[in-house]
XYZ file of C-alpha atoms in Angstrom:
375
model
C -19.464 -22.599 6.025
C -19.238 -19.781 3.685
C -19.649 -15.856 4.798
C -18.334 -13.997 1.923
C -21.614 -12.238 0.866
C -21.177 -8.859 3.075
C -24.609 -6.880 3.659
C -24.177 -4.749 6.254
C -22.297 -1.421 6.245
C -19.984 -0.857 8.470
C -16.851 -1.699 7.134
C -14.860 -3.461 10.308
C -18.484 -5.998 10.293
C -16.659 -7.833 7.112
C -15.999 -11.004 7.586
C -12.321 -12.163 8.631
C -10.787 -16.059 8.625
C -7.937 -18.165 8.603
C -9.730 -20.795 6.750
C -10.331 -20.966 2.754
C -13.748 -22.248 3.337
C -14.734 -19.064 4.801
C -14.224 -16.801 2.113
C -15.038 -17.457 -1.532
C -13.497 -16.785 -4.400
C -15.306 -13.000 -5.286
C -17.418 -12.718 -8.641
C -16.807 -8.541 -8.873
C -19.740 -7.578 -7.537
C -18.231 -7.627 -4.419
C -17.954 -4.038 -2.630
C -14.087 -5.091 -1.843
C -13.461 -6.426 -5.401
C -15.540 -3.994 -7.790
C -13.275 -2.451 -9.131
C -10.980 -5.218 -9.764
C -10.997 -7.058 -12.962
C -11.284 -10.078 -11.657
C -10.476 -12.383 -14.596
C -6.800 -10.556 -14.302
C -5.957 -10.963 -11.003
C -7.921 -15.098 -11.058
C -4.967 -16.833 -10.643
C -4.437 -15.413 -7.284
C -7.347 -16.366 -5.832
C -7.931 -20.279 -6.710
C -7.013 -22.345 -3.729
C -3.305 -23.446 -3.805
C -0.882 -21.441 -4.974
C 2.229 -23.644 -5.293
C 4.542 -21.366 -7.278
C 8.488 -21.115 -6.125
C 7.946 -16.923 -4.293
C 10.403 -14.615 -5.698
C 14.230 -14.310 -4.583
C 14.792 -12.177 -1.322
C 18.281 -10.768 -1.110
C 18.958 -7.911 2.448
C 20.923 -5.504 3.153
C 21.605 -5.488 6.822
C 20.847 -9.593 7.066
C 21.741 -9.858 10.805
C 18.405 -8.424 11.135
C 16.748 -10.743 8.658
C 15.894 -14.248 7.680
C 14.370 -16.576 5.435
C 12.924 -19.703 5.983
C 9.908 -22.153 5.331
C 8.416 -21.926 9.168
C 5.996 -19.412 10.397
C 7.787 -18.499 13.506
C 6.307 -16.462 16.907
C 4.112 -13.739 15.717
C 2.918 -14.642 12.977
C -0.703 -14.269 12.595
C -0.648 -12.634 15.767
C -1.874 -9.196 14.460
C -5.117 -10.069 12.573
C -6.987 -12.303 10.438
C -7.261 -12.139 6.198
C -10.171 -10.330 5.402
C -10.415 -11.091 1.787
C -10.178 -13.880 -0.797
C -6.226 -13.384 -2.257
C -5.066 -12.399 1.751
C -6.561 -15.769 3.315
C -4.916 -17.745 0.423
C -1.722 -16.732 0.386
C -2.159 -17.150 4.163
C -2.351 -20.666 3.525
C -0.207 -21.162 0.917
C 2.515 -19.219 1.529
C 5.959 -21.888 1.714
C 8.488 -19.072 1.953
C 8.559 -17.207 5.555
C 10.508 -13.534 4.998
C 11.429 -12.565 8.971
C 12.801 -9.325 10.032
C 13.295 -8.787 13.557
C 14.932 -5.227 15.050
C 15.328 -6.306 19.182
C 13.482 -4.225 21.478
C 16.443 -1.176 22.498
C 17.862 -0.915 19.138
C 18.357 1.800 16.675
C 19.097 0.263 13.509
C 21.102 3.478 11.372
C 21.314 1.886 7.942
C 18.001 1.466 5.685
C 17.357 -2.753 5.798
C 16.367 -3.248 2.024
C 15.241 -6.321 1.325
C 15.234 -6.523 -2.568
C 12.450 -9.027 -3.891
C 13.334 -10.168 -7.416
C 10.423 -11.880 -9.345
C 11.854 -14.821 -12.108
C 8.595 -16.363 -13.216
C 5.204 -15.587 -13.898
C 4.068 -18.991 -12.077
C 1.699 -18.134 -9.383
C 3.314 -18.514 -5.980
C 3.090 -17.139 -2.644
C 4.996 -14.914 0.145
C 4.626 -14.265 3.354
C 6.757 -11.354 5.569
C 7.165 -10.201 8.735
C 8.734 -7.103 10.169
C 8.843 -6.973 13.867
C 10.805 -3.695 15.737
C 10.796 -4.108 19.643
C 10.031 -1.947 22.620
C 11.614 1.185 22.408
C 13.376 0.801 18.987
C 13.866 2.514 15.503
C 13.998 1.210 12.425
C 13.465 1.937 8.641
C 12.657 -1.162 6.366
C 12.174 -1.049 2.093
C 10.681 -4.021 0.196
C 12.241 -3.662 -3.072
C 9.752 -5.964 -5.609
C 10.980 -5.707 -8.967
C 10.618 -8.933 -12.075
C 8.523 -10.643 -13.471
C 6.153 -12.804 -11.339
C 2.373 -13.294 -10.008
C 2.457 -13.263 -6.742
C 0.075 -13.274 -3.390
C 1.969 -11.985 -0.196
C 1.622 -11.379 3.024
C 3.383 -8.846 4.678
C 2.457 -8.416 8.777
C 3.862 -5.713 10.486
C 4.241 -5.375 14.465
C 5.409 -1.919 15.966
C 5.747 -2.634 19.143
C 5.544 0.191 22.506
C 7.271 3.711 21.884
C 8.958 1.765 18.943
C 9.488 3.918 15.732
C 9.613 2.017 12.212
C 9.478 3.139 8.735
C 8.547 0.778 5.934
C 8.610 1.497 2.576
C 6.903 -0.904 -0.052
C 7.638 -0.302 -3.536
C 6.561 -2.072 -6.505
C 9.014 -1.743 -9.488
C 7.813 -4.622 -11.642
C 8.116 -5.610 -15.021
C 5.094 -4.516 -17.412
C 3.358 -8.068 -17.316
C 3.520 -9.086 -13.309
C 0.570 -9.308 -11.047
C 0.549 -8.504 -7.643
C -2.208 -8.933 -4.606
C -0.584 -8.168 -1.121
C -2.015 -7.374 2.305
C -0.249 -5.535 4.613
C -1.684 -5.768 8.268
C -0.417 -3.188 10.706
C -0.324 -3.142 14.766
C 0.916 -0.480 16.294
C 1.679 -0.446 19.985
C 0.840 2.846 22.594
C 3.383 6.060 21.839
C 4.552 4.245 18.746
C 4.800 5.538 15.467
C 4.751 4.129 11.568
C 5.107 5.553 8.808
C 4.331 3.375 5.926
C 4.533 3.754 2.541
C 3.565 2.320 -0.648
C 4.579 3.246 -3.675
C 3.516 1.082 -7.311
C 5.056 2.091 -10.468
C 5.471 -1.046 -12.670
C 3.277 -4.217 -13.098
C -0.506 -5.386 -15.513
C -2.624 -4.892 -12.479
C -1.176 -4.330 -8.654
C -3.705 -4.683 -5.480
C -2.208 -3.445 -1.913
C -4.277 -3.428 1.156
C -2.961 -2.171 4.431
C -4.997 -2.605 7.399
C -3.975 -1.126 10.627
C -4.582 -1.548 14.131
C -4.089 -0.034 17.472
C -3.388 -1.647 20.482
C -2.269 0.936 23.375
C -3.040 4.603 23.335
C -0.511 7.380 21.592
C 0.288 5.597 19.050
C 0.998 7.476 15.381
C -0.131 6.561 11.888
C 1.433 7.989 8.530
C 0.367 6.565 5.698
C 1.863 7.924 2.361
C 1.208 6.607 -1.173
C 2.902 7.901 -4.669
C 1.413 5.733 -7.703
C 2.044 6.280 -11.928
C -0.744 3.969 -13.675
C 0.508 4.220 -17.396
C -1.628 2.993 -20.322
C -3.787 -0.826 -19.893
C -2.735 -0.970 -16.036
C -4.636 -1.385 -12.949
C -3.447 0.193 -9.576
C -5.925 -0.407 -7.013
C -4.803 0.809 -2.640
C -7.244 0.114 -0.150
C -6.255 0.821 3.454
C -8.438 0.204 6.226
C -7.716 2.173 9.367
C -9.169 0.851 12.941
C -9.014 3.461 15.704
C -10.366 1.210 18.847
C -7.874 2.787 21.174
C -8.173 6.385 22.714
C -6.069 9.084 22.071
C -4.300 7.859 18.537
C -3.077 9.770 15.160
C -3.336 8.747 11.898
C -2.772 10.347 8.674
C -3.214 9.258 4.882
C -2.474 10.617 1.833
C -1.989 9.233 -1.405
C -1.445 10.840 -4.565
C -1.754 9.178 -8.240
C -0.727 10.193 -11.677
C -2.333 8.313 -14.296
C -0.990 8.632 -18.455
C -2.363 6.072 -21.470
C -5.389 4.376 -22.807
C -6.973 2.482 -19.487
C -4.768 3.208 -17.620
C -7.382 2.540 -14.309
C -6.441 3.642 -10.636
C -8.388 2.775 -8.185
C -8.234 4.327 -4.782
C -10.196 3.366 -1.408
C -10.185 4.649 2.006
C -11.670 3.936 5.320
C -11.292 4.701 8.324
C -13.788 3.586 11.316
C -13.591 4.961 15.182
C -14.717 3.059 17.164
C -17.584 3.738 20.395
C -14.295 3.388 22.888
C -11.878 5.770 20.845
C -12.004 9.063 22.535
C -9.635 11.436 21.313
C -9.184 10.654 17.821
C -7.002 12.579 15.232
C -7.496 11.407 11.329
C -7.919 13.227 8.113
C -7.120 11.493 5.034
C -6.724 12.698 0.994
C -6.513 11.301 -2.700
C -5.621 13.566 -5.035
C -5.071 12.645 -8.748
C -3.388 13.793 -11.631
C -4.955 12.940 -15.603
C -1.781 13.611 -17.860
C -4.117 12.439 -21.207
C -7.503 11.365 -22.594
C -8.260 7.859 -21.879
C -7.890 6.884 -18.089
C -9.812 6.944 -14.980
C -9.596 7.367 -11.057
C -11.792 5.630 -9.446
C -11.347 7.394 -5.760
C -13.949 7.049 -2.836
C -12.798 8.123 1.190
C -15.076 6.800 4.152
C -15.778 7.489 7.819
C -17.171 5.953 10.300
C -17.834 7.533 13.117
C -19.140 6.013 16.903
C -18.686 8.298 19.172
C -19.386 12.384 19.023
C -15.145 12.883 21.710
C -13.237 13.349 18.297
C -9.874 15.294 18.338
C -10.685 15.718 14.305
C -11.684 13.861 11.427
C -12.396 14.661 7.749
C -11.283 13.404 3.923
C -10.630 14.879 0.469
C -10.557 13.483 -2.675
C -9.617 15.542 -6.214
C -8.974 13.887 -9.741
C -8.443 16.904 -12.239
C -5.963 17.562 -15.081
C -2.724 19.875 -15.163
C -2.898 23.047 -13.371
C -3.117 26.048 -15.498
C -2.016 28.512 -13.270
C 1.277 26.523 -12.532
C 1.974 25.801 -16.220
C 1.625 29.419 -16.678
C 4.177 30.677 -14.201
C 6.599 27.908 -15.561
C 6.205 29.168 -19.172
C 5.746 32.503 -18.974
C 9.154 32.265 -17.787
C 10.921 30.437 -20.573
C 9.692 27.099 -19.772
C 8.956 25.156 -22.934
C 5.413 23.500 -22.398
C 5.949 19.733 -22.283
C 9.126 20.604 -19.616
C 7.112 22.945 -17.693
C 4.478 19.477 -17.744
C 7.218 17.567 -16.661
C 7.954 19.825 -13.336
C 4.305 20.227 -12.093
C 4.451 16.202 -11.943
C 7.452 15.881 -10.000
C 6.405 18.666 -7.565
C 2.792 16.229 -7.086
C 4.992 13.330 -6.373
C 8.141 14.914 -4.668
C 5.480 16.643 -1.309
C 4.380 13.152 -0.103
C 7.224 11.267 -0.893
C 9.007 14.065 0.897
C 6.757 12.822 4.133
C 8.213 9.130 4.438
C 11.537 11.638 5.879
C 14.908 8.963 4.366
C 16.177 10.764 1.803
C 18.617 7.957 0.088
C 14.538 6.827 -0.711
C 12.820 9.766 -1.486
C 16.161 10.413 -3.969
C 15.781 7.012 -5.251
C 12.346 6.792 -6.558
C 12.199 10.622 -7.641
C 14.830 9.610 -9.909
C 12.145 5.935 -10.760
C 9.759 8.448 -11.504
C 11.807 10.781 -13.868
C 12.515 7.561 -15.675
C 8.615 6.784 -16.312
C 8.148 10.151 -17.189
C 10.845 11.100 -19.718
C 8.754 7.038 -21.272
C 6.224 6.485 -23.181
C 3.728 9.004 -24.311
C 3.875 13.185 -24.424
C 2.109 14.814 -21.372
């Protein structure tokens, strides 16, 4: 049986399944795939990925385990909703589990260094669970050479707080598809950051589900798309529980011929999600001739008793007033442009709230700015 041809209008009605036969290989005309270069990511969409997953090294290893079995809780959040995600689910032989017990405050950053060493297509499953009334910060750092199809499940229990940041700092030829499926419990809070800087094709889909009232979700993103790169970020926030809050803020800078970024933000406010407060924002800064940025915010509202719902999307060149202000104070044009881009990213990265992560990422972005063609 095949059920992948989606003809409806609701994002929530798109098919989901754990079974490969239910979700066909896309041809590029499907809504979820119309911006994606299928031919460049096709190796991650076949029935089976047999390569060895990237190596994983953990800081704060007492909270992390790596095995070849799924373990409890895996798959409880939601079924995959596209071909890449269902392939990852069925092909993964490596399961990376990060568990913070209930009533535990983890002061140090739990960092997972995911290091690719080859380009053979592989699958990986990461499961992050934060117990009730606990708090933690988790960083996933992707580097090296890889062709990786990845599942990241994130379960934030009642009253818990989690900051999770995934950075894509791959080598130039890497291909990475990932589906982050997040469940947030009653009165819990998650700050979820995606920072994409490297790779040839990076496609990350983030799905958020609420399981209790009073949950607070902050989805942040930053991407620097260079010549020839394709970086795609898709989000689905399913407000089906009353009195929850979500904020989305993604910013991207593009430089060079055929640099292509895609941002799609889908927010559903269900019929019973009274008192919802949601807003999503995407801004793109074009640093040269040749890039293309596609930005598609969507709101689907099924009840009228909400606190707020809105979205905004802008794409443009440098702010001439900012450049004039800096140059009027003796700063040369090239340095002025770099300062504007630095400030553009700093605003969203500051919201992560973890100084060590923010400072490291700004250093990586500064190196990106110093390389390549002039701004």
